[in-house]
Amino acid sequence: MSLSNFQPIRRLCYSLVLLSASILAVPCIASAEAHKNIVILLADDLGWGDVGFHGGSAQTPNIDRLAAEGVELNRFYAYPACSPARAAMLTGRFPGRYGIVGPVRPRDEGLPMSEQLYPALLQKAGYQTSLIGKWHLGVAGDNANVNQRGFDLFYGFMDASVDYFKHTGLRGQIDWQRNGQTIIEEGYSTDLLANEAVRQITTRNKRKPFCMVVSFNAPHSPFQAPEALIAKYRGRLNERAATYAAMIDSMDQGIGRILAEIDRQNLRNDTIVVFTSDNGAVRIGTNAPFRGRKREVYEGGIHVPCVIRDPGLLKAGTKNEQLCAIHDLFPTLAEATGLTVSPTKPLDGTSLWSQWISGKPTSRTIVIAENDHAIIRDDWKLIQLANGNTELYNLQSDPSEARNLAKTEAKIASMLLSKLTQYKVVVKTDGPATDLFESVVAEQETPKALTASAAESTR
């Protein structure tokens, strides 16, 4: 073979080298070929006790079936309000780092464009991405275009809530759109969102895996539901409670249609499905057996139901006691799908895939903050209220947070408070949080964890 015959081969090799370098330069460096699909089903203001498998009043057979076929994450935490939870989920970072410490208002900047979102990383890796439902991370400036944040498709509404039938927002304007264009559609919003999710699964690009976030507005206010569903609960519930139950029932039916379409497309074994809520319920809902509600860092405001299904890898019908939070979700899913992600900013979420598979929890610290702050280390939880008062609870022996042990277990309270002070520095400087998650309760310095009987003696 002559030397000239080698030239095309040399050029091909050189091109491959350049292509490899360009792939390594982006945050997601693994190809999406043969990677699993991701479907996140996010309820809005759903309490721990609102689902059927926790004894709720609404009938939720499809969510219950998902729990029976998957793993229930028994110690999964969100945030006290909508926007911080959604921001934390999409970025894998504390929302306090970028100023989202409560519900984003229309005049607020919202989620800064400088924040890297996991769906955008998946999109760069070859995933088809969609957000169906609620955004609530800013409607001003660049944030008005959700497609710029890593979603090939956005269908839903921008603000905190909409009328379920008229699709009008808090200021009376139509807040219903597809890819940045306001649209007029008839129908109950929960049904429309579920139907769109089914449509996207059916018409997907079959050469690509997909990541779909279905962000329902149910059961967030305004409390509205189809009359036929409300009638189903009249007699045993008052009118308001019957409407609330009907809203959850409608969402469950929509989830059932989504799960059925996944099966119809033979995607069950290729799709990881997650169901959870952005925060606890308001007064009309049920957070029992926990204390507190939405906008509070007591368990009722942040300890939410969460189920994940991945047939073949996660043991069906089990409960996992690993301490985890909504900012761990996408880092874990990235590992579960086999994608390597190189974040451009310090991450606070971490992959817990091995713990979810093995069912063996590891020691962990998480911080959940809004106006009040909560830091949880294994069974211990310290709350610092906005007025400066501190409370300490042992969640294993006192899940309803009825016995404040801040005075009787002062050393543990002091150590956790010290870590909380470190957290505040971390979010202010946007620095790495590595030291924050090192051991808080050292055996040689503090008493052993309270047993139930020991806790009783401190009353």
Tab-separated table of C-alpha atoms in Angstrom:
chain	number	residue	atom	x	y	z
A	1	MET	CA	0.000	0.000	0.000
A	2	SER	CA	1.384	3.455	-0.943
A	3	LEU	CA	1.884	6.259	1.531
A	4	SER	CA	-0.886	8.253	-0.120
A	5	ASN	CA	-3.330	5.474	0.693
A	6	PHE	CA	-2.724	6.079	4.412
A	7	GLN	CA	-3.883	9.727	4.239
A	8	PRO	CA	-7.643	9.064	4.565
A	9	ILE	CA	-6.984	6.771	7.523
A	10	ARG	CA	-4.786	9.393	9.179
A	11	ARG	CA	-7.442	12.055	8.672
A	12	LEU	CA	-10.090	9.738	10.127
A	13	CYS	CA	-7.971	9.023	13.207
A	14	TYR	CA	-7.285	12.740	13.689
A	15	SER	CA	-11.013	13.490	13.450
A	16	LEU	CA	-11.788	10.840	16.034
A	17	VAL	CA	-9.230	12.347	18.417
A	18	LEU	CA	-10.815	15.786	18.023
A	19	LEU	CA	-14.300	14.338	18.534
A	20	SER	CA	-13.176	12.551	21.698
A	21	ALA	CA	-11.667	15.754	23.065
A	22	SER	CA	-14.872	17.692	22.403
A	23	ILE	CA	-16.951	15.073	24.215
A	24	LEU	CA	-14.659	15.185	27.236
A	25	ALA	CA	-14.960	18.960	27.365
A	26	VAL	CA	-18.678	18.933	28.196
A	27	PRO	CA	-19.974	18.263	31.738
A	28	CYS	CA	-21.659	14.966	30.814
A	29	ILE	CA	-18.954	12.820	29.303
A	30	ALA	CA	-20.689	9.493	28.714
A	31	SER	CA	-22.838	8.620	25.733
A	32	ALA	CA	-26.552	8.109	26.344
A	33	GLU	CA	-26.784	5.043	24.115
A	34	ALA	CA	-28.403	2.106	25.936
A	35	HIS	CA	-28.900	4.212	29.092
A	36	LYS	CA	-32.143	3.959	31.020
A	37	ASN	CA	-35.012	6.409	30.753
A	38	ILE	CA	-35.911	8.601	33.737
A	39	VAL	CA	-39.458	9.581	34.718
A	40	ILE	CA	-39.949	11.781	37.797
A	41	LEU	CA	-43.543	12.177	38.994
A	42	LEU	CA	-43.642	15.176	41.326
A	43	ALA	CA	-46.720	16.018	43.390
A	44	ASP	CA	-47.271	19.519	44.763
A	45	ASP	CA	-47.962	19.943	48.505
A	46	LEU	CA	-48.670	16.235	49.053
A	47	GLY	CA	-48.327	15.139	52.676
A	48	TRP	CA	-46.779	11.972	54.059
A	49	GLY	CA	-50.199	10.646	55.044
A	50	ASP	CA	-52.015	11.634	51.839
A	51	VAL	CA	-51.120	8.486	49.863
A	52	GLY	CA	-52.978	5.223	50.145
A	53	PHE	CA	-49.965	3.195	51.260
A	54	HIS	CA	-49.688	5.545	54.264
A	55	GLY	CA	-53.404	5.370	55.071
A	56	GLY	CA	-54.620	8.434	53.167
A	57	SER	CA	-58.281	9.208	52.492
A	58	ALA	CA	-57.841	9.387	48.717
A	59	GLN	CA	-57.706	6.230	46.644
A	60	THR	CA	-54.246	5.959	45.068
A	61	PRO	CA	-54.031	2.421	43.639
A	62	ASN	CA	-51.473	3.334	40.974
A	63	ILE	CA	-49.091	5.097	43.356
A	64	ASP	CA	-49.597	2.227	45.805
A	65	ARG	CA	-48.718	-0.265	43.058
A	66	LEU	CA	-45.604	1.726	42.238
A	67	ALA	CA	-44.599	1.443	45.913
A	68	ALA	CA	-45.261	-2.305	45.850
A	69	GLU	CA	-43.144	-2.710	42.715
A	70	GLY	CA	-40.352	-0.428	43.884
A	71	VAL	CA	-38.492	0.751	46.951
A	72	GLU	CA	-39.987	3.226	49.391
A	73	LEU	CA	-37.370	5.712	50.566
A	74	ASN	CA	-38.564	5.952	54.135
A	75	ARG	CA	-36.292	8.882	55.100
A	76	PHE	CA	-36.589	11.147	52.070
A	77	TYR	CA	-36.642	14.902	52.638
A	78	ALA	CA	-37.730	17.767	50.421
A	79	TYR	CA	-37.867	21.478	51.333
A	80	PRO	CA	-40.565	23.473	53.142
A	81	ALA	CA	-41.764	25.213	49.946
A	82	CYS	CA	-42.136	24.640	46.207
A	83	SER	CA	-39.355	26.676	44.593
A	84	PRO	CA	-36.436	25.628	46.848
A	85	ALA	CA	-37.368	21.956	46.429
A	86	ARG	CA	-37.556	22.189	42.635
A	87	ALA	CA	-34.313	24.145	42.432
A	88	ALA	CA	-32.512	21.670	44.694
A	89	MET	CA	-33.780	18.726	42.660
A	90	LEU	CA	-32.694	20.156	39.311
A	91	THR	CA	-29.271	21.443	40.434
A	92	GLY	CA	-28.213	18.945	43.113
A	93	ARG	CA	-27.231	21.986	45.205
A	94	PHE	CA	-28.519	23.796	48.291
A	95	PRO	CA	-30.965	26.435	46.977
A	96	GLY	CA	-29.593	28.882	49.538
A	97	ARG	CA	-26.379	29.005	47.492
A	98	TYR	CA	-28.179	30.933	44.760
A	99	GLY	CA	-30.734	32.840	46.792
A	100	ILE	CA	-33.865	30.692	46.524
A	101	VAL	CA	-34.999	30.443	50.143
A	102	GLY	CA	-38.756	30.626	49.561
A	103	PRO	CA	-41.371	30.653	46.801
A	104	VAL	CA	-40.143	32.582	43.747
A	105	ARG	CA	-42.349	35.595	43.036
A	106	PRO	CA	-42.996	36.973	39.534
A	107	ARG	CA	-40.628	39.923	40.071
A	108	ASP	CA	-37.805	37.734	41.409
A	109	GLU	CA	-34.804	36.734	39.330
A	110	GLY	CA	-35.533	33.083	40.038
A	111	LEU	CA	-33.056	30.323	39.312
A	112	PRO	CA	-29.898	32.035	38.004
A	113	MET	CA	-28.890	31.171	34.455
A	114	SER	CA	-25.408	30.413	35.803
A	115	GLU	CA	-26.775	27.350	37.605
A	116	GLN	CA	-26.197	24.095	35.733
A	117	LEU	CA	-29.278	21.868	35.647
A	118	TYR	CA	-29.092	18.097	35.443
A	119	PRO	CA	-31.613	17.850	32.583
A	120	ALA	CA	-29.270	20.082	30.555
A	121	LEU	CA	-26.402	17.687	31.282
A	122	LEU	CA	-28.548	14.745	30.244
A	123	GLN	CA	-29.572	16.627	27.127
A	124	LYS	CA	-25.912	17.146	26.191
A	125	ALA	CA	-25.330	13.437	26.759
A	126	GLY	CA	-27.987	12.568	24.198
A	127	TYR	CA	-31.169	12.377	26.244
A	128	GLN	CA	-34.510	13.722	25.045
A	129	THR	CA	-35.710	15.920	27.927
A	130	SER	CA	-39.075	17.354	28.926
A	131	LEU	CA	-40.682	19.264	31.762
A	132	ILE	CA	-44.432	18.806	31.896
A	133	GLY	CA	-46.268	20.882	34.485
A	134	LYS	CA	-45.116	23.447	37.015
A	135	TRP	CA	-41.894	25.482	36.668
A	136	HIS	CA	-42.091	28.121	39.458
A	137	LEU	CA	-38.415	29.038	39.212
A	138	GLY	CA	-38.802	32.454	37.626
A	139	VAL	CA	-40.843	34.128	34.909
A	140	ALA	CA	-38.652	37.180	34.301
A	141	GLY	CA	-35.869	37.605	31.733
A	142	ASP	CA	-34.160	34.476	30.455
A	143	ASN	CA	-36.053	32.318	32.945
A	144	ALA	CA	-39.203	32.975	30.919
A	145	ASN	CA	-37.869	30.444	28.403
A	146	VAL	CA	-37.763	27.074	30.158
A	147	ASN	CA	-36.407	25.447	26.996
A	148	GLN	CA	-33.125	27.297	27.586
A	149	ARG	CA	-32.672	25.408	30.866
A	150	GLY	CA	-32.153	21.998	29.280
A	151	PHE	CA	-35.648	20.910	28.279
A	152	ASP	CA	-36.450	20.010	24.677
A	153	LEU	CA	-40.108	20.316	25.608
A	154	PHE	CA	-41.873	22.494	28.157
A	155	TYR	CA	-45.612	22.108	28.515
A	156	GLY	CA	-47.385	23.542	31.518
A	157	PHE	CA	-47.393	26.703	33.624
A	158	MET	CA	-44.773	29.087	34.943
A	159	ASP	CA	-45.999	30.427	38.284
A	160	ALA	CA	-46.924	28.937	41.664
A	161	SER	CA	-50.418	27.751	40.734
A	162	VAL	CA	-53.158	27.932	38.128
A	163	ASP	CA	-56.891	27.536	38.066
A	164	TYR	CA	-57.362	23.844	37.248
A	165	PHE	CA	-60.067	24.528	34.656
A	166	LYS	CA	-59.421	28.059	33.345
A	167	HIS	CA	-55.602	27.763	33.483
A	168	THR	CA	-55.311	31.331	34.776
A	169	GLY	CA	-52.538	32.364	37.132
A	170	LEU	CA	-52.460	34.401	40.310
A	171	ARG	CA	-52.883	37.675	38.396
A	172	GLY	CA	-55.731	36.434	36.233
A	173	GLN	CA	-53.653	35.897	33.099
A	174	ILE	CA	-53.583	32.668	31.066
A	175	ASP	CA	-50.588	30.733	32.391
A	176	TRP	CA	-50.523	27.717	30.109
A	177	GLN	CA	-47.927	27.244	27.420
A	178	ARG	CA	-46.038	24.986	25.120
A	179	ASN	CA	-42.379	25.849	24.521
A	180	GLY	CA	-42.795	29.503	25.449
A	181	GLN	CA	-46.040	30.114	23.553
A	182	THR	CA	-49.250	30.750	25.475
A	183	ILE	CA	-51.950	28.309	24.391
A	184	ILE	CA	-55.662	27.948	25.083
A	185	GLU	CA	-56.794	24.440	25.960
A	186	GLU	CA	-59.878	22.994	27.563
A	187	GLY	CA	-59.731	20.418	30.295
A	188	TYR	CA	-58.758	19.723	33.881
A	189	SER	CA	-55.072	20.557	34.219
A	190	THR	CA	-54.102	17.294	35.915
A	191	ASP	CA	-55.598	15.350	33.018
A	192	LEU	CA	-53.887	17.572	30.441
A	193	LEU	CA	-50.465	17.080	32.053
A	194	ALA	CA	-50.845	13.304	32.276
A	195	ASN	CA	-52.103	13.121	28.700
A	196	GLU	CA	-49.122	15.136	27.474
A	197	ALA	CA	-46.742	12.803	29.306
A	198	VAL	CA	-48.381	9.810	27.622
A	199	ARG	CA	-48.145	11.559	24.249
A	200	GLN	CA	-44.448	12.286	24.709
A	201	ILE	CA	-43.692	8.664	25.599
A	202	THR	CA	-45.645	7.462	22.579
A	203	THR	CA	-44.054	9.862	20.078
A	204	ARG	CA	-40.537	9.899	21.562
A	205	ASN	CA	-37.402	9.632	19.477
A	206	LYS	CA	-36.837	5.889	19.848
A	207	ARG	CA	-33.118	6.283	19.140
A	208	LYS	CA	-32.664	8.291	22.338
A	209	PRO	CA	-33.324	7.639	26.018
A	210	PHE	CA	-35.577	10.226	27.638
A	211	CYS	CA	-35.733	12.150	30.893
A	212	MET	CA	-39.225	13.373	31.742
A	213	VAL	CA	-40.199	15.440	34.788
A	214	VAL	CA	-43.975	15.458	35.263
A	215	SER	CA	-44.601	18.215	37.778
A	216	PHE	CA	-48.270	17.996	38.721
A	217	ASN	CA	-50.009	20.951	40.359
A	218	ALA	CA	-52.149	18.592	42.462
A	219	PRO	CA	-53.012	18.842	45.256
A	220	HIS	CA	-51.840	22.503	45.504
A	221	SER	CA	-54.517	25.176	45.840
A	222	PRO	CA	-56.911	26.274	44.410
A	223	PHE	CA	-58.842	23.241	45.586
A	224	GLN	CA	-60.750	22.166	42.493
A	225	ALA	CA	-61.649	18.812	40.982
A	226	PRO	CA	-64.120	17.257	38.540
A	227	GLU	CA	-67.566	16.950	40.097
A	228	ALA	CA	-67.783	13.200	39.478
A	229	LEU	CA	-64.624	12.617	41.499
A	230	ILE	CA	-65.733	14.900	44.341
A	231	ALA	CA	-69.016	12.970	44.536
A	232	LYS	CA	-66.998	9.791	45.048
A	233	TYR	CA	-65.821	11.083	48.456
A	234	ARG	CA	-68.937	12.915	49.650
A	235	GLY	CA	-70.649	11.313	52.595
A	236	ARG	CA	-67.513	10.215	54.405
A	237	LEU	CA	-65.582	13.501	53.987
A	238	ASN	CA	-66.665	17.129	54.199
A	239	GLU	CA	-66.857	19.107	50.949
A	240	ARG	CA	-63.359	20.606	51.161
A	241	ALA	CA	-61.732	17.334	52.163
A	242	ALA	CA	-63.682	15.490	49.447
A	243	THR	CA	-62.360	17.955	46.851
A	244	TYR	CA	-58.802	17.527	48.134
A	245	ALA	CA	-59.109	13.729	47.971
A	246	ALA	CA	-60.537	13.987	44.451
A	247	MET	CA	-57.524	16.051	43.349
A	248	ILE	CA	-55.158	13.336	44.577
A	249	ASP	CA	-57.351	10.642	43.030
A	250	SER	CA	-57.191	12.425	39.669
A	251	MET	CA	-53.403	12.667	39.869
A	252	ASP	CA	-53.204	8.962	40.679
A	253	GLN	CA	-55.326	8.133	37.653
A	254	GLY	CA	-52.997	10.232	35.487
A	255	ILE	CA	-49.981	8.439	36.922
A	256	GLY	CA	-51.706	5.163	36.112
A	257	ARG	CA	-52.020	6.186	32.459
A	258	ILE	CA	-48.347	7.159	32.334
A	259	LEU	CA	-47.242	3.855	33.863
A	260	ALA	CA	-49.551	1.954	31.512
A	261	GLU	CA	-47.989	3.679	28.493
A	262	ILE	CA	-44.503	2.791	29.734
A	263	ASP	CA	-45.637	-0.839	29.825
A	264	ARG	CA	-47.384	-0.593	26.459
A	265	GLN	CA	-44.151	0.633	24.886
A	266	ASN	CA	-42.239	-2.253	26.546
A	267	LEU	CA	-40.138	0.246	28.504
A	268	ARG	CA	-40.713	-0.964	32.062
A	269	ASN	CA	-37.300	-2.629	32.413
A	270	ASP	CA	-35.582	0.316	30.726
A	271	THR	CA	-37.166	3.086	32.788
A	272	ILE	CA	-36.445	4.350	36.303
A	273	VAL	CA	-39.606	5.869	37.787
A	274	VAL	CA	-39.591	8.142	40.850
A	275	PHE	CA	-42.636	9.463	42.693
A	276	THR	CA	-42.359	12.112	45.413
A	277	SER	CA	-43.593	15.526	46.591
A	278	ASP	CA	-41.929	18.935	46.748
A	279	ASN	CA	-42.946	19.544	50.388
A	280	GLY	CA	-45.472	18.523	53.004
A	281	ALA	CA	-49.168	19.289	52.935
A	282	VAL	CA	-50.978	22.433	54.027
A	283	ARG	CA	-53.566	22.258	56.793
A	284	ILE	CA	-56.190	20.447	54.703
A	285	GLY	CA	-53.807	17.576	53.955
A	286	THR	CA	-52.362	14.852	56.161
A	287	ASN	CA	-48.758	14.821	57.376
A	288	ALA	CA	-49.466	12.347	60.204
A	289	PRO	CA	-47.756	11.001	62.178
A	290	PHE	CA	-45.474	13.993	61.838
A	291	ARG	CA	-45.642	17.442	63.370
A	292	GLY	CA	-45.894	20.561	61.223
A	293	ARG	CA	-46.851	21.392	57.649
A	294	LYS	CA	-45.688	23.197	54.516
A	295	ARG	CA	-43.349	26.174	55.151
A	296	GLU	CA	-42.029	24.541	58.346
A	297	VAL	CA	-38.905	22.432	58.911
A	298	TYR	CA	-40.675	20.095	61.297
A	299	GLU	CA	-41.087	16.632	59.788
A	300	GLY	CA	-44.564	17.358	58.450
A	301	GLY	CA	-43.203	20.113	56.240
A	302	ILE	CA	-40.207	18.297	54.746
A	303	HIS	CA	-40.465	14.511	55.280
A	304	VAL	CA	-42.355	13.376	52.183
A	305	PRO	CA	-43.326	10.088	50.521
A	306	CYS	CA	-40.876	8.865	47.893
A	307	VAL	CA	-40.849	5.692	45.800
A	308	ILE	CA	-38.356	4.602	43.145
A	309	ARG	CA	-38.834	1.689	40.756
A	310	ASP	CA	-36.120	0.056	38.673
A	311	PRO	CA	-37.082	-3.554	37.916
A	312	GLY	CA	-34.211	-5.988	38.165
A	313	LEU	CA	-31.981	-3.742	40.289
A	314	LEU	CA	-34.138	-2.530	43.163
A	315	LYS	CA	-35.906	-5.086	45.317
A	316	ALA	CA	-39.651	-4.659	44.950
A	317	GLY	CA	-41.837	-3.956	47.959
A	318	THR	CA	-39.016	-2.957	50.307
A	319	LYS	CA	-38.356	0.081	52.473
A	320	ASN	CA	-34.993	1.807	52.561
A	321	GLU	CA	-33.889	3.730	55.647
A	322	GLN	CA	-31.066	5.707	54.012
A	323	LEU	CA	-31.211	9.386	54.983
A	324	CYS	CA	-31.555	11.311	51.721
A	325	ALA	CA	-32.899	14.546	50.265
A	326	ILE	CA	-34.331	15.822	47.025
A	327	HIS	CA	-30.950	17.324	46.045
A	328	ASP	CA	-29.572	13.747	45.972
A	329	LEU	CA	-32.064	12.656	43.340
A	330	PHE	CA	-30.356	13.555	40.065
A	331	PRO	CA	-26.792	12.715	41.241
A	332	THR	CA	-28.138	9.258	42.117
A	333	LEU	CA	-30.057	8.897	38.851
A	334	ALA	CA	-26.959	9.910	36.881
A	335	GLU	CA	-25.059	6.990	38.394
A	336	ALA	CA	-28.035	4.678	37.953
A	337	THR	CA	-28.117	5.442	34.231
A	338	GLY	CA	-24.351	4.965	33.923
A	339	LEU	CA	-23.613	8.593	33.039
A	340	THR	CA	-20.498	10.346	34.284
A	341	VAL	CA	-21.183	13.943	35.291
A	342	SER	CA	-18.537	16.576	35.963
A	343	PRO	CA	-20.257	19.467	37.747
A	344	THR	CA	-18.981	23.005	37.254
A	345	LYS	CA	-19.932	24.064	40.808
A	346	PRO	CA	-19.797	22.362	44.229
A	347	LEU	CA	-22.512	19.734	44.578
A	348	ASP	CA	-24.387	19.063	47.810
A	349	GLY	CA	-26.313	16.049	46.599
A	350	THR	CA	-24.543	12.745	46.315
A	351	SER	CA	-25.287	9.439	44.648
A	352	LEU	CA	-26.936	6.951	46.973
A	353	TRP	CA	-27.530	4.312	44.317
A	354	SER	CA	-25.469	1.625	46.034
A	355	GLN	CA	-27.326	2.210	49.308
A	356	TRP	CA	-30.693	2.033	47.564
A	357	ILE	CA	-29.703	-1.220	45.867
A	358	SER	CA	-28.163	-2.862	48.933
A	359	GLY	CA	-30.709	-1.581	51.435
A	360	LYS	CA	-27.854	-0.823	53.822
A	361	PRO	CA	-27.860	2.821	54.956
A	362	THR	CA	-24.679	4.742	55.687
A	363	SER	CA	-24.141	7.552	58.183
A	364	ARG	CA	-25.160	10.891	56.710
A	365	THR	CA	-25.825	14.571	57.430
A	366	ILE	CA	-28.337	16.689	55.530
A	367	VAL	CA	-29.425	20.306	55.913
A	368	ILE	CA	-32.870	21.600	54.956
A	369	ALA	CA	-33.359	25.342	55.254
A	370	GLU	CA	-35.796	28.127	54.518
A	371	ASN	CA	-36.449	30.855	57.113
A	372	ASP	CA	-35.881	28.190	59.748
A	373	HIS	CA	-33.078	25.640	59.495
A	374	ALA	CA	-32.910	21.915	60.191
A	375	ILE	CA	-29.815	19.728	60.273
A	376	ILE	CA	-30.238	15.954	60.508
A	377	ARG	CA	-27.458	13.547	61.382
A	378	ASP	CA	-28.613	9.934	61.401
A	379	ASP	CA	-31.340	9.880	64.097
A	380	TRP	CA	-30.615	13.349	65.480
A	381	LYS	CA	-32.302	16.507	64.244
A	382	LEU	CA	-31.555	20.050	65.359
A	383	ILE	CA	-33.878	22.906	64.408
A	384	GLN	CA	-32.854	26.542	64.571
A	385	LEU	CA	-35.878	28.784	64.278
A	386	ALA	CA	-35.744	32.229	62.701
A	387	ASN	CA	-35.966	33.757	66.201
A	388	GLY	CA	-32.738	31.968	67.181
A	389	ASN	CA	-34.307	29.306	69.413
A	390	THR	CA	-32.976	25.770	68.977
A	391	GLU	CA	-34.693	22.403	69.391
A	392	LEU	CA	-33.196	18.903	69.332
A	393	TYR	CA	-35.062	15.680	68.621
A	394	ASN	CA	-34.212	12.008	68.321
A	395	LEU	CA	-36.275	10.965	65.312
A	396	GLN	CA	-35.905	7.262	65.904
A	397	SER	CA	-37.575	7.378	69.326
A	398	ASP	CA	-39.635	10.532	68.769
A	399	PRO	CA	-40.661	10.884	65.091
A	400	SER	CA	-43.450	13.321	65.984
A	401	GLU	CA	-40.913	15.726	67.552
A	402	ALA	CA	-42.733	15.995	70.867
A	403	ARG	CA	-39.702	15.996	73.215
A	404	ASN	CA	-37.124	18.739	72.873
A	405	LEU	CA	-33.781	17.338	74.101
A	406	ALA	CA	-31.704	20.475	73.476
A	407	LYS	CA	-30.956	20.924	77.188
A	408	THR	CA	-30.522	17.299	78.229
A	409	GLU	CA	-28.295	16.473	75.230
A	410	ALA	CA	-26.452	19.772	75.092
A	411	LYS	CA	-23.241	18.331	73.571
A	412	ILE	CA	-25.067	16.868	70.593
A	413	ALA	CA	-27.032	20.095	70.164
A	414	SER	CA	-23.812	22.128	70.285
A	415	MET	CA	-22.081	19.966	67.658
A	416	LEU	CA	-25.016	20.087	65.290
A	417	LEU	CA	-25.335	23.830	65.775
A	418	SER	CA	-21.649	24.168	64.909
A	419	LYS	CA	-22.241	22.258	61.661
A	420	LEU	CA	-25.226	24.447	60.905
A	421	THR	CA	-22.994	27.502	61.288
A	422	GLN	CA	-20.587	25.899	58.779
A	423	TYR	CA	-23.502	25.362	56.416
A	424	LYS	CA	-24.349	29.063	56.500
A	425	VAL	CA	-20.770	29.907	55.537
A	426	VAL	CA	-20.877	27.343	52.724
A	427	VAL	CA	-24.020	28.798	51.143
A	428	LYS	CA	-22.815	32.372	51.582
A	429	THR	CA	-19.455	31.731	49.903
A	430	ASP	CA	-20.686	28.973	47.551
A	431	GLY	CA	-17.767	26.870	48.717
A	432	PRO	CA	-17.423	23.079	48.915
A	433	ALA	CA	-19.454	21.376	51.628
A	434	THR	CA	-17.076	18.440	52.227
A	435	ASP	CA	-16.345	19.275	55.867
A	436	LEU	CA	-20.026	19.716	56.577
A	437	PHE	CA	-20.710	16.027	56.063
A	438	GLU	CA	-17.903	14.621	58.179
A	439	SER	CA	-18.773	12.925	61.463
A	440	VAL	CA	-20.803	15.133	63.771
A	441	VAL	CA	-21.451	12.850	66.706
A	442	ALA	CA	-18.148	11.330	67.827
A	443	GLU	CA	-18.564	8.406	70.218
A	444	GLN	CA	-15.730	9.479	72.503
A	445	GLU	CA	-17.223	12.950	72.965
A	446	THR	CA	-20.968	12.358	73.137
A	447	PRO	CA	-23.396	9.866	74.607
A	448	LYS	CA	-24.475	6.930	72.514
A	449	ALA	CA	-27.601	7.434	70.437
A	450	LEU	CA	-30.702	7.367	72.593
A	451	THR	CA	-32.716	4.207	72.523
A	452	ALA	CA	-36.481	4.449	72.765
A	453	SER	CA	-36.395	3.519	76.439
A	454	ALA	CA	-33.652	6.024	77.207
A	455	ALA	CA	-35.561	8.766	75.456
A	456	GLU	CA	-38.626	8.008	77.536
A	457	SER	CA	-36.607	8.618	80.700
A	458	THR	CA	-35.791	12.166	79.593
A	459	ARG	CA	-39.400	13.313	79.512
